[in-house]
CSV table of C-alpha atoms in Angstrom, one decimal:
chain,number,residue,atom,x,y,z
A,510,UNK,CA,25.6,-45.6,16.6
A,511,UNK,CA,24.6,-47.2,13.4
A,512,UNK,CA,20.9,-48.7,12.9
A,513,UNK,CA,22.8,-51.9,11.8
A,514,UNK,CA,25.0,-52.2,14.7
A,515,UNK,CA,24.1,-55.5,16.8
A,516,UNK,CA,22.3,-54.4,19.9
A,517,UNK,CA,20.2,-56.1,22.6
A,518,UNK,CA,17.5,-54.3,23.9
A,519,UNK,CA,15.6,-51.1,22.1
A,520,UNK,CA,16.7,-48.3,20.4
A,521,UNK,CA,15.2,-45.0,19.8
A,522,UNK,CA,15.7,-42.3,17.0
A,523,UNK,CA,13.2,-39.3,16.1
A,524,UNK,CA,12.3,-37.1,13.8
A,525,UNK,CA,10.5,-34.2,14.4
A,526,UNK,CA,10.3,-32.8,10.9
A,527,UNK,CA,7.3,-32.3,9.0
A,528,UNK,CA,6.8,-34.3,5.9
A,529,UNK,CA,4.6,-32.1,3.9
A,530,UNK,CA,6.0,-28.7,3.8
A,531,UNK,CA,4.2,-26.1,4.9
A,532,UNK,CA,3.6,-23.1,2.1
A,533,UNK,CA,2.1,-19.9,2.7
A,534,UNK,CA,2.5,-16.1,2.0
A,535,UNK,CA,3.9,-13.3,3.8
A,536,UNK,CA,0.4,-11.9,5.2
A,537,UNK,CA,1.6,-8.1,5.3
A,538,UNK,CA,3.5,-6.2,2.9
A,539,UNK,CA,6.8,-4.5,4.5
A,540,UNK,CA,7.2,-0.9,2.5
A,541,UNK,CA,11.1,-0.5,1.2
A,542,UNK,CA,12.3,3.0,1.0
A,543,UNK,CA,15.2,5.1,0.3
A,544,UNK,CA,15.4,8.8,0.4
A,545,UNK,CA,18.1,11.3,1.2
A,546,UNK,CA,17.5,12.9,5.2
A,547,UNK,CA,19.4,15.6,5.5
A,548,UNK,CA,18.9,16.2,9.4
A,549,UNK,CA,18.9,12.5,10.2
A,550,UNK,CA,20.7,11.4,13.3
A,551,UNK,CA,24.2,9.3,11.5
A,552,UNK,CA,23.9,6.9,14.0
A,553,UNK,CA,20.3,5.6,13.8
A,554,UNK,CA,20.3,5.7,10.0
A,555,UNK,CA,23.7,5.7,8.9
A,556,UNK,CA,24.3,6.0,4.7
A,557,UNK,CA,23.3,3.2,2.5
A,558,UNK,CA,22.4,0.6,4.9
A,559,UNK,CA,19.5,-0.8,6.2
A,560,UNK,CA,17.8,0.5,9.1
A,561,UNK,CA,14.4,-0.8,10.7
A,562,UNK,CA,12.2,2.4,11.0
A,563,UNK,CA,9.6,1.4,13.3
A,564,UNK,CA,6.3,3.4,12.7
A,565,UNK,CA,4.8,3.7,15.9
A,566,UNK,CA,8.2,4.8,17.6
A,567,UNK,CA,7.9,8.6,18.5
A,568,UNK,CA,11.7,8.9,19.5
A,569,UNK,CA,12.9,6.7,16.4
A,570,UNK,CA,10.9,9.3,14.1
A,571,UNK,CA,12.2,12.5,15.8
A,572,UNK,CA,16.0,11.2,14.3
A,573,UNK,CA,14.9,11.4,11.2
A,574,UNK,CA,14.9,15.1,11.4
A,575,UNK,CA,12.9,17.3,8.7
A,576,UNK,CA,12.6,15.6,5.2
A,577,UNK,CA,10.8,14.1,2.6
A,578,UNK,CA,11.8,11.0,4.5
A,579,UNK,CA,9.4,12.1,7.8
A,580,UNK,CA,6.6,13.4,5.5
A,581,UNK,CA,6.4,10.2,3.9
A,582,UNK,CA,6.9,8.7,7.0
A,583,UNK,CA,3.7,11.0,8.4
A,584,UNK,CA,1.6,10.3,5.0
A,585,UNK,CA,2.1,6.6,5.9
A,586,UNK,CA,0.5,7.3,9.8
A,587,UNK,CA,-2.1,9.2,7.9
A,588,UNK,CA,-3.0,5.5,6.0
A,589,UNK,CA,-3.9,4.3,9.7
A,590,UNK,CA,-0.7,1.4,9.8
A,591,UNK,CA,1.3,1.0,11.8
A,592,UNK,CA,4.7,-1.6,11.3
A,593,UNK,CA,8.4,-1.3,10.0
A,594,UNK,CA,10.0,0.2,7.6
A,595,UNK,CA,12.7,-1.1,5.8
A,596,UNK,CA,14.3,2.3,5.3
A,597,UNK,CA,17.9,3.0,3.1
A,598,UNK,CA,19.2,6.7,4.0
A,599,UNK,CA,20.9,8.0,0.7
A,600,UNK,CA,23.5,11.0,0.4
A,601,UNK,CA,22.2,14.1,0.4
A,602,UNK,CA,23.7,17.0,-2.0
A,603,UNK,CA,24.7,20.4,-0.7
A,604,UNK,CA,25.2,21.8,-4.1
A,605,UNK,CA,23.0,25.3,-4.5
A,606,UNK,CA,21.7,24.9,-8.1
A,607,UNK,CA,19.0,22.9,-7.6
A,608,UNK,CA,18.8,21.0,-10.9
A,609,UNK,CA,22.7,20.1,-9.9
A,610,UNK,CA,21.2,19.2,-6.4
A,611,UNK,CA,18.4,17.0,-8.1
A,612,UNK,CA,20.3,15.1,-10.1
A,613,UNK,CA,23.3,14.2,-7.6
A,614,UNK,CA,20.6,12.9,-5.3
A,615,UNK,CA,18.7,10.8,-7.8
A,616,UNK,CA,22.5,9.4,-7.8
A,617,UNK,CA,22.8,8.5,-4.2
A,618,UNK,CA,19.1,6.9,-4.1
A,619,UNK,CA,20.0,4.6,-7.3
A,620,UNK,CA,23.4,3.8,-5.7
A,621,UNK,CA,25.7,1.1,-7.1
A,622,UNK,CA,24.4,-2.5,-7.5
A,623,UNK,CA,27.7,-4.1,-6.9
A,624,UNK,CA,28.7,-1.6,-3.8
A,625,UNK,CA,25.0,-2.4,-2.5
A,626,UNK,CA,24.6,0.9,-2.4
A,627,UNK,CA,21.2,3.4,-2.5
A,628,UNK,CA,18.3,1.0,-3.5
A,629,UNK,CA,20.3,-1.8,-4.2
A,630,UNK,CA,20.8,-1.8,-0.2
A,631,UNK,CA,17.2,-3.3,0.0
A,632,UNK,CA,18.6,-6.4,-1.3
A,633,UNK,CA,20.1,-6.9,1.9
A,634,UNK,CA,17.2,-6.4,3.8
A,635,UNK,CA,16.2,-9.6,4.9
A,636,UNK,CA,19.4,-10.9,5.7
A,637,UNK,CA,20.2,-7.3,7.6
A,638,UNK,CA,17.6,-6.6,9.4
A,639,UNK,CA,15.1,-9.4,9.4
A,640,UNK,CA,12.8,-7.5,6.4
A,641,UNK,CA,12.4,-7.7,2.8
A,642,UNK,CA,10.8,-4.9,1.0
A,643,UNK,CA,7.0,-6.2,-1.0
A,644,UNK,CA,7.2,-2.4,-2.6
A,645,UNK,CA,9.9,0.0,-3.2
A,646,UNK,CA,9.3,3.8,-2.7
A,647,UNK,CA,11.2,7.0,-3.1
A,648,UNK,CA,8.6,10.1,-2.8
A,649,UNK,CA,9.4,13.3,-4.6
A,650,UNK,CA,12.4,11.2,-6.8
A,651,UNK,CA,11.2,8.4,-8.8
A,652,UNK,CA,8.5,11.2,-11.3
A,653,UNK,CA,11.6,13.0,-12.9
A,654,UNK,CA,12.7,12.4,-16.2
A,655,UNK,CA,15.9,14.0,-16.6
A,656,UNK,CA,17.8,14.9,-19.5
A,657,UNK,CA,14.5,13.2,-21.1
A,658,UNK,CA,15.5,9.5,-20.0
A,659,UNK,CA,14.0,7.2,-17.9
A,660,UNK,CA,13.7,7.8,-14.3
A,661,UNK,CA,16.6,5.7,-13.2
A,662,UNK,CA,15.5,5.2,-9.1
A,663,UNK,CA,12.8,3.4,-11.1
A,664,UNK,CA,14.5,1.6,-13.3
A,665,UNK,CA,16.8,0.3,-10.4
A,666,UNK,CA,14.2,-0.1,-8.4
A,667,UNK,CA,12.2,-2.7,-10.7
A,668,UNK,CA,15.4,-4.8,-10.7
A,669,UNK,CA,15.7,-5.1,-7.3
A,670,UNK,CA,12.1,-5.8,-7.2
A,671,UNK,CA,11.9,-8.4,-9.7
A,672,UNK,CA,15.4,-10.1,-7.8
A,673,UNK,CA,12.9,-10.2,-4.4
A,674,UNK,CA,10.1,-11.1,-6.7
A,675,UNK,CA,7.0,-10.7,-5.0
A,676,UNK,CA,7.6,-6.5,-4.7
A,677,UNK,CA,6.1,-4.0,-6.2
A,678,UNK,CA,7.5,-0.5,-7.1
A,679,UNK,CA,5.1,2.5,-6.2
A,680,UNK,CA,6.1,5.1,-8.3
A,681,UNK,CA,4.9,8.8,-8.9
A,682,UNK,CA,5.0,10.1,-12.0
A,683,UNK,CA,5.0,14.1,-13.2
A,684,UNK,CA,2.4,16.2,-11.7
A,685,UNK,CA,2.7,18.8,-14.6
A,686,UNK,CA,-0.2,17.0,-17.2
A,687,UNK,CA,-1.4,14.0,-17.7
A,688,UNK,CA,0.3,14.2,-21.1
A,689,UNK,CA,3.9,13.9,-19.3
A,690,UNK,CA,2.3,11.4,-17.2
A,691,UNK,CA,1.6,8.7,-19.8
A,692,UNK,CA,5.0,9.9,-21.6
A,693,UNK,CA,6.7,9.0,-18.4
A,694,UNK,CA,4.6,5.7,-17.8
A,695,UNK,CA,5.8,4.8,-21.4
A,696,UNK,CA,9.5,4.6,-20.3
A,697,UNK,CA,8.1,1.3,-18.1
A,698,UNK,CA,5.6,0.0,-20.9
A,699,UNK,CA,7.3,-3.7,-20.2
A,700,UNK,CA,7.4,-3.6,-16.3
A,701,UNK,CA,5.3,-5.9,-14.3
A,702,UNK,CA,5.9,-4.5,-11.3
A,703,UNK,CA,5.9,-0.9,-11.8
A,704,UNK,CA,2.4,1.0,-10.1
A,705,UNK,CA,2.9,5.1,-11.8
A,706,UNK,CA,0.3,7.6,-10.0
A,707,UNK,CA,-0.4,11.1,-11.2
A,708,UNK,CA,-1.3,13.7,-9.7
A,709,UNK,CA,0.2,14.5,-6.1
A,710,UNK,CA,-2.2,14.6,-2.6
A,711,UNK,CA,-3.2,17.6,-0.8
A,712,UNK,CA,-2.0,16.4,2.6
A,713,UNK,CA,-2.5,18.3,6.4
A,714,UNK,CA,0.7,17.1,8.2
A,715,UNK,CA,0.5,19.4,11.1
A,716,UNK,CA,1.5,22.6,9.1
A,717,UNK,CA,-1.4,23.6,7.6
A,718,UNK,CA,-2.0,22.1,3.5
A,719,UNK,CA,0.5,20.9,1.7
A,720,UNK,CA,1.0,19.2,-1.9
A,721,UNK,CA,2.9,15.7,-1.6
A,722,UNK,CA,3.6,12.7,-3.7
A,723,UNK,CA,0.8,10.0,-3.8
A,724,UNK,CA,3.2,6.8,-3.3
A,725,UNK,CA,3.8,6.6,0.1
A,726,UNK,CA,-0.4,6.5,0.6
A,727,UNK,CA,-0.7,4.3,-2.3
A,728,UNK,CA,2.1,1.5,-0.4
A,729,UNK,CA,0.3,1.9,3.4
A,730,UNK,CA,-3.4,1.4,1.5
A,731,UNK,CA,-1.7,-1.4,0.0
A,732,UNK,CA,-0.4,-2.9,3.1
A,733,UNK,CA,-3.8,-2.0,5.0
A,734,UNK,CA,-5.5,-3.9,2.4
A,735,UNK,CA,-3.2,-6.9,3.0
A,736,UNK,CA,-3.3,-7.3,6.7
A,737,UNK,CA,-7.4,-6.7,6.5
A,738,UNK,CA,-7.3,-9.7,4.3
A,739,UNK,CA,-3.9,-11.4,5.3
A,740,UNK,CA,-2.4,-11.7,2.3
A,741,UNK,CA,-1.8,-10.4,-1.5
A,742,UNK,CA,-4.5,-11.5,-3.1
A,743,UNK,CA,-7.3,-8.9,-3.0
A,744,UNK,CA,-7.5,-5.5,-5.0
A,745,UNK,CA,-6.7,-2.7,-3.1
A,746,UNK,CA,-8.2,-0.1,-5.5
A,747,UNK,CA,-11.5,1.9,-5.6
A,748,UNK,CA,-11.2,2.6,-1.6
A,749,UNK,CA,-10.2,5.9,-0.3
A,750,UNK,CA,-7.2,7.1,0.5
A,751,UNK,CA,-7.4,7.9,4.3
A,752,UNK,CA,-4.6,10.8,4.3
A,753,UNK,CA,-5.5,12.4,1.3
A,754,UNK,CA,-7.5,15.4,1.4
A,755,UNK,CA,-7.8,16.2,-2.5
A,756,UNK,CA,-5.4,16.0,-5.6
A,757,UNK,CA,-3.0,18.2,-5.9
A,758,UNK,CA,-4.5,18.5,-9.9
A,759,UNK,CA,-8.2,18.0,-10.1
A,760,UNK,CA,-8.7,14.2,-12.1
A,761,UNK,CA,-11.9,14.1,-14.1
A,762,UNK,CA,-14.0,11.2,-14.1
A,763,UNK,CA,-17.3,10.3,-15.2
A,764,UNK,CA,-18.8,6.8,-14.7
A,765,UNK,CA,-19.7,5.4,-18.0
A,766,UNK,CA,-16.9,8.1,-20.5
A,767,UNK,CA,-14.4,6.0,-21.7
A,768,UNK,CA,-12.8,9.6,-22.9
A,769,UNK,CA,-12.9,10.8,-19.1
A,770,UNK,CA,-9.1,11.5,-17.8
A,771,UNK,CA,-8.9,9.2,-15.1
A,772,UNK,CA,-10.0,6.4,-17.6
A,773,UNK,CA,-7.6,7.6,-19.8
A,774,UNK,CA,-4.9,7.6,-17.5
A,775,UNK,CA,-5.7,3.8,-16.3
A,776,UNK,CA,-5.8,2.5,-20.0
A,777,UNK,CA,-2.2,4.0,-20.4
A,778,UNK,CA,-1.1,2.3,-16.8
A,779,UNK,CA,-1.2,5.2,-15.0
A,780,UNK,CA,-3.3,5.6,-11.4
A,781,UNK,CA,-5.3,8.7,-10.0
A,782,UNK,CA,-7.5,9.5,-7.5
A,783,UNK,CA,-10.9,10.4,-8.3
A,784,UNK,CA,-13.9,12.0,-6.7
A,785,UNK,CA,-11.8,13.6,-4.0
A,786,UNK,CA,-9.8,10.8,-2.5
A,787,UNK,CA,-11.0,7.1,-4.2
A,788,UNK,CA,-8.0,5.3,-5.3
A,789,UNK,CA,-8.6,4.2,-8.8
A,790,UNK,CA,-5.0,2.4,-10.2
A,791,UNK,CA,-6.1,-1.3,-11.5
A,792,UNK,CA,-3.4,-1.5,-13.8
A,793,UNK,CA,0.7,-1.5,-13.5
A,794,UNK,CA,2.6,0.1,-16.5
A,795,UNK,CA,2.6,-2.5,-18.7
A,796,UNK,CA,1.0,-2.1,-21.8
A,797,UNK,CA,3.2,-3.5,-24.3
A,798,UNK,CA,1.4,-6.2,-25.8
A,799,UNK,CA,4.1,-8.6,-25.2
A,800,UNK,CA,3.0,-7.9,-21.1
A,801,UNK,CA,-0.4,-6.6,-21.2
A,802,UNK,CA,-2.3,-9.4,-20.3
A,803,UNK,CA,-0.6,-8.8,-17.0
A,804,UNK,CA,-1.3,-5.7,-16.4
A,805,UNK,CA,-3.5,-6.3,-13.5
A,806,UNK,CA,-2.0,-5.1,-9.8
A,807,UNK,CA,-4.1,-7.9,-8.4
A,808,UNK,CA,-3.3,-10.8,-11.0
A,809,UNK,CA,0.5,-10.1,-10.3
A,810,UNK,CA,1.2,-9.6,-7.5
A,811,UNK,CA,-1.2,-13.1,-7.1
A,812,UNK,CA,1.3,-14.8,-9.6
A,813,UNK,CA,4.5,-13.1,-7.6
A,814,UNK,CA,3.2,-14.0,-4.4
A,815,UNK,CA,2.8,-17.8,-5.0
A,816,UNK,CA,5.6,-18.3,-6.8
A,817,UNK,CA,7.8,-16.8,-4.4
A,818,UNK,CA,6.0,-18.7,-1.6
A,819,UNK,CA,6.9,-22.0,-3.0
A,820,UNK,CA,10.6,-21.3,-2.6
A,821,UNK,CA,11.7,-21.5,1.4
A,822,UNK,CA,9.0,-24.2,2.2
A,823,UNK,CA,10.4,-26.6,-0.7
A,824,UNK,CA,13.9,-26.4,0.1
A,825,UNK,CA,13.6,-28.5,2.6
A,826,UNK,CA,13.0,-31.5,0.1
A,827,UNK,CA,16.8,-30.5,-0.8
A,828,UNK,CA,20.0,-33.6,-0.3
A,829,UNK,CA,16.3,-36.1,0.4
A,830,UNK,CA,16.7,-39.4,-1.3
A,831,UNK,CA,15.0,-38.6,-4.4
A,832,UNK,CA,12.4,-41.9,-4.2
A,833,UNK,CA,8.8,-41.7,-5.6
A,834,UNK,CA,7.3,-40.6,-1.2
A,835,UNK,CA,9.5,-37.5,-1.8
A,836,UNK,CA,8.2,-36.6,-5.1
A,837,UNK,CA,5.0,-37.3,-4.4
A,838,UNK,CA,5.6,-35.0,-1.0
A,839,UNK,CA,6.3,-32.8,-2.8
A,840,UNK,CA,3.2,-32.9,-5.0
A,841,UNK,CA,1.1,-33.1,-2.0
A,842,UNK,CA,2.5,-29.9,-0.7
A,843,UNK,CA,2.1,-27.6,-3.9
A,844,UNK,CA,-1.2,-29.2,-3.6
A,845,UNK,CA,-2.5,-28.1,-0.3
A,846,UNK,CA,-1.1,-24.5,-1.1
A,847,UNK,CA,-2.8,-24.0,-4.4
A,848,UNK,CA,-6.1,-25.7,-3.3
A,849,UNK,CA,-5.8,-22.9,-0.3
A,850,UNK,CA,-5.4,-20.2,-2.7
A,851,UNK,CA,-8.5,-21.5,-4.2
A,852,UNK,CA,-10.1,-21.6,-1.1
A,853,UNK,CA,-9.4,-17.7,-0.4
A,854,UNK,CA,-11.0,-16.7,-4.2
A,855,UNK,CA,-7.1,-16.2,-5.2
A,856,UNK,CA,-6.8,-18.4,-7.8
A,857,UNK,CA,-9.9,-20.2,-9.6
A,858,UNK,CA,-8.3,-23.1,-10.6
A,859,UNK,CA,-4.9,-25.2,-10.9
A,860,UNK,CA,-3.4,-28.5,-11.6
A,861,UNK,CA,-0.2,-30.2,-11.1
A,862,UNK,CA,1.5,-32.0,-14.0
A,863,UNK,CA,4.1,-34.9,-13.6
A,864,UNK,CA,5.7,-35.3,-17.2
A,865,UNK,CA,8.5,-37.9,-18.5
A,866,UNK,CA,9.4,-35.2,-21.1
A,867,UNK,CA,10.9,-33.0,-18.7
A,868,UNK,CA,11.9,-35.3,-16.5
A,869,UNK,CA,14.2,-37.8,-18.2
A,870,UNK,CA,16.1,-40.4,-16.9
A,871,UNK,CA,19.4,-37.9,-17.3
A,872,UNK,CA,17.7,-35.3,-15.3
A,873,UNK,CA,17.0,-37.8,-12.6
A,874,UNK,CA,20.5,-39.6,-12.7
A,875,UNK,CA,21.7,-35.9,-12.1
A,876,UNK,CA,19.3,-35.0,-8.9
A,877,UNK,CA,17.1,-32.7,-10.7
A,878,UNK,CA,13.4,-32.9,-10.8
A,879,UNK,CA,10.7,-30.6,-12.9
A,880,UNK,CA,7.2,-30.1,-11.3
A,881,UNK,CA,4.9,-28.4,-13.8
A,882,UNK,CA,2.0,-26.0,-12.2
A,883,UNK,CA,-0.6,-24.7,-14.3
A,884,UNK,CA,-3.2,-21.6,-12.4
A,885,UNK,CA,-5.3,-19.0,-13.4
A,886,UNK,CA,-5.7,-16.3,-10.7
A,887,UNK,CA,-9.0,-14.8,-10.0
A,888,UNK,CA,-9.6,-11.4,-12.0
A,889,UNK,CA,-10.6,-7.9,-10.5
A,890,UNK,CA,-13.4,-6.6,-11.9
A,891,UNK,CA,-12.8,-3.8,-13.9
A,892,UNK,CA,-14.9,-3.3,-17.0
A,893,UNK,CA,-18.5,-3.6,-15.9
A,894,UNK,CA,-20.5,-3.3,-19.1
A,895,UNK,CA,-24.5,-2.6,-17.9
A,896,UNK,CA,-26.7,-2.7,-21.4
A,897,UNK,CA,-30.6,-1.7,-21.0
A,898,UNK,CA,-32.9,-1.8,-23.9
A,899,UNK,CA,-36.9,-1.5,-24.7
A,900,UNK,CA,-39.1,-4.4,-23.6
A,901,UNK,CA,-42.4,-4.4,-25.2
A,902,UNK,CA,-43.5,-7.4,-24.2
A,903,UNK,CA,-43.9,-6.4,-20.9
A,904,UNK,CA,-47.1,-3.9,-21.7
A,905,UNK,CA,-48.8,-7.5,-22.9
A,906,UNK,CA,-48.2,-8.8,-19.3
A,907,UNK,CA,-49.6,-5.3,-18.0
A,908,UNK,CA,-52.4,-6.2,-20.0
A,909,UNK,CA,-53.4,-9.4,-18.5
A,910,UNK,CA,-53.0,-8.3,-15.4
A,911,UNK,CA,-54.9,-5.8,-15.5
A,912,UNK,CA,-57.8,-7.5,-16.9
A,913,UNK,CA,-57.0,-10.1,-14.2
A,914,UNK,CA,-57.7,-7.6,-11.6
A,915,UNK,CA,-60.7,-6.3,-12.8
A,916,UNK,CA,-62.3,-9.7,-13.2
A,917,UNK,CA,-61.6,-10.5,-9.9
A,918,UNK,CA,-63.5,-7.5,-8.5
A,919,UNK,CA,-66.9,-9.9,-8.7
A,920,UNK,CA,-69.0,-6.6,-10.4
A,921,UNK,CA,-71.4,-7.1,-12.7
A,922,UNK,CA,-71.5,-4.1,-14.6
A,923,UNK,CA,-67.7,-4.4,-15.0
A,924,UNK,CA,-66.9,-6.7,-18.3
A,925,UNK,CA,-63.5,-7.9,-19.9
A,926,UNK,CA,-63.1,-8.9,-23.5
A,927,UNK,CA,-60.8,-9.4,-25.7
């Protein structure tokens, strides 16, 4: 019945919905993977799909059968988290050669993008089974370089990534020498999302010691980070890795050598592990000059992570009468969210920025509207620089006090000149 329609009496109408959208960031990161498993059960994880692998489900675990799948499932436990997985079973190969084997399985993990197929399967995640991926692993895949190329699992994955935006790659690079290591972390010299680590962990998984890949630690110290601090915001480096016993290739480090090979390895966007089992990867692999300033796991992931957030909570400013309340709605909301970031030490500062250059009268006519955000996000500390020199001047206050103290003692025979 219309508002305008003549009535006697009084009329009611609600609405429930909030006026100032409410923004905020996924406060745990869900780990993406996709790996061949030979031995899984077809029906729990049938090929190229999406399954939900629960962590702390024993009987789920046992269908995964004997793989790198359930070690990396295993090396995650070893983190001390416990969630879902948003898992992608790829083909496996049953060719002998194992170069043949290799590189027909690298195939099935970077699938087809328009087939949705190996790690393009990720994309449908969220709409699958309720979970989109904020990293993207494939342990014992994603550190070859065949034929001399690219690793193409990564190179899929960082699409995929950057199309979910606020996702990370965890990749391992060769184990062979740190010299192939920064050769491979050169392929990805413009990515902002892939993290490279050399060497592989010594991990116990129940069989005595064995030598795995370092990612899937790296992505459940990631996510423990995260749900300590409930959010993306904080560094997750320079804390030990739980599960990790030793590396697989000792990684020397000295505090203070800029020549020391883990330093080396970090300038060149490459992470290690130091002193046993410290995780020391600051820096993504971009180091291109055009990205650099980037570099920063933290700062990106920051910048990812609050763009991305904007996006859901807005829409629902979409078909509104475009009037000055909405706009300035709108305003308000961006506004609470960044001063919250500020709050938390994720960002230092921000401002929001109406302007009448982007937002002419044609633009308006048309429905569209262009809000300008300006932030900086708060640094980790990386490069402390600790610089001691002589001071003199500090025997002339010895002096004084000296001759302070004995003139105090009241005794005669005791005399202070200059």
């Amino acid at each position: 019945m219309s508002g305008t329609t003549d009535f006697v009496g009084v009329r009611r109408s609600s609405n429930l919905r909030s006026t100032v959208a409410r923004i905020d960031t996924r406060n745990s990161t869900v780990i993406g993977m996709a790996l061949p498993a030979p031995l899984a059960d077809n029906t729990a994880f049938p090929i190229d799909e999406p399954t939900v692998l629960s962590l702390d489900n024993p009987e789920q675990l046992e269908l995964l059968g004997a793989s790198m799948a359930r070690d990396a499932v295993d090396q995650m436990l070893s983190e001390g988290i416990v969630g879902d997985v948003a898992f992608v079973r790829t083909p496996h190969s049953t060719l002998s050669d194992p170069a043949q084997k290799l590189e027909a399985e690298v195939n099935g993990i970077v699938g087809s993008a328009g087939a949705k197929t190996g790690v393009w399967a990720l994309l449908d995640a969220k709409s699958h089974i309720k979970l989109e991926p904020g990293c993207i692993i494939a342990p014992g895949y994603m550190s070859h370089r065949l034929g001399g190329a690219a690793n193409p699992i990564v190179a899929a994955s960082r699409t995929v990534a950057d199309r979910i935006i606020d996702c990370m790659v965890i990749a391992d690079t060769p184990s062979s020498s740190i010299a192939n290591s920064i050769e491979w972390a050169e392929d990805f010299a413009t990515a902002l999302n892939v993290i490279g680590m050399y060497p592989g962990g010594v991990v116990n998984l129940g069989a005595g010691n064995v030598t795995r890949p370092l990612s899937a630690h790296v992505a459940a110290a990631m996510v423990r980070r995260d749900k300590e601090t409930s959010g993306p915001y904080k560094a997750f480096w320079n804390r030990a890795l739980q599960g990790v016993l030793a590396p697989s290739v000792p990684v020397g480090y000295t505090d203070g050598d800029v020549s020391s090979e883990a330093n080396q390895l970090a300038q060149a966007g490459v992470g290690s592990i130091i002193e046993g089992n410290l995780l020391w990867a600051p820096f993504t692999t971009a180091t291109d000059p055009t990205v650099k300033s980037w570099r920063s796991i933290k700062k990106i992931r920051t910048r990812l992570a609050a763009s991305k957030a904007m996006l859901r909570p807005m829409r629902q400013y979409a078909a509104e009468d475009m009037t000055p309340h909405v706009v300035s709605l709108i305003y308000r909301a961006a506004d609470q969210f960044l001063s919250d970031l500020v709050t938390l030490g994720a960002l230092i500062s921000y401002e929001l920025i109406w302007s009448k250059a982007q937002n002419p009268a044609t633009l308006l006519e048309a429905g569209g509207l262009r809000v300008k955000m300006r932030w900086a996000e708060t640094p980790d500390l990386v490069d402390l620089q600790l610089y001691d020199e002589p001071m003199p001047e500090a025997f002339d206050l010895l002096e004084a006090a000296i001759a302070s103290s004995l003139s105090q003692l009241g005794l005669s025979n005791i005399r202070v000149t200059a």
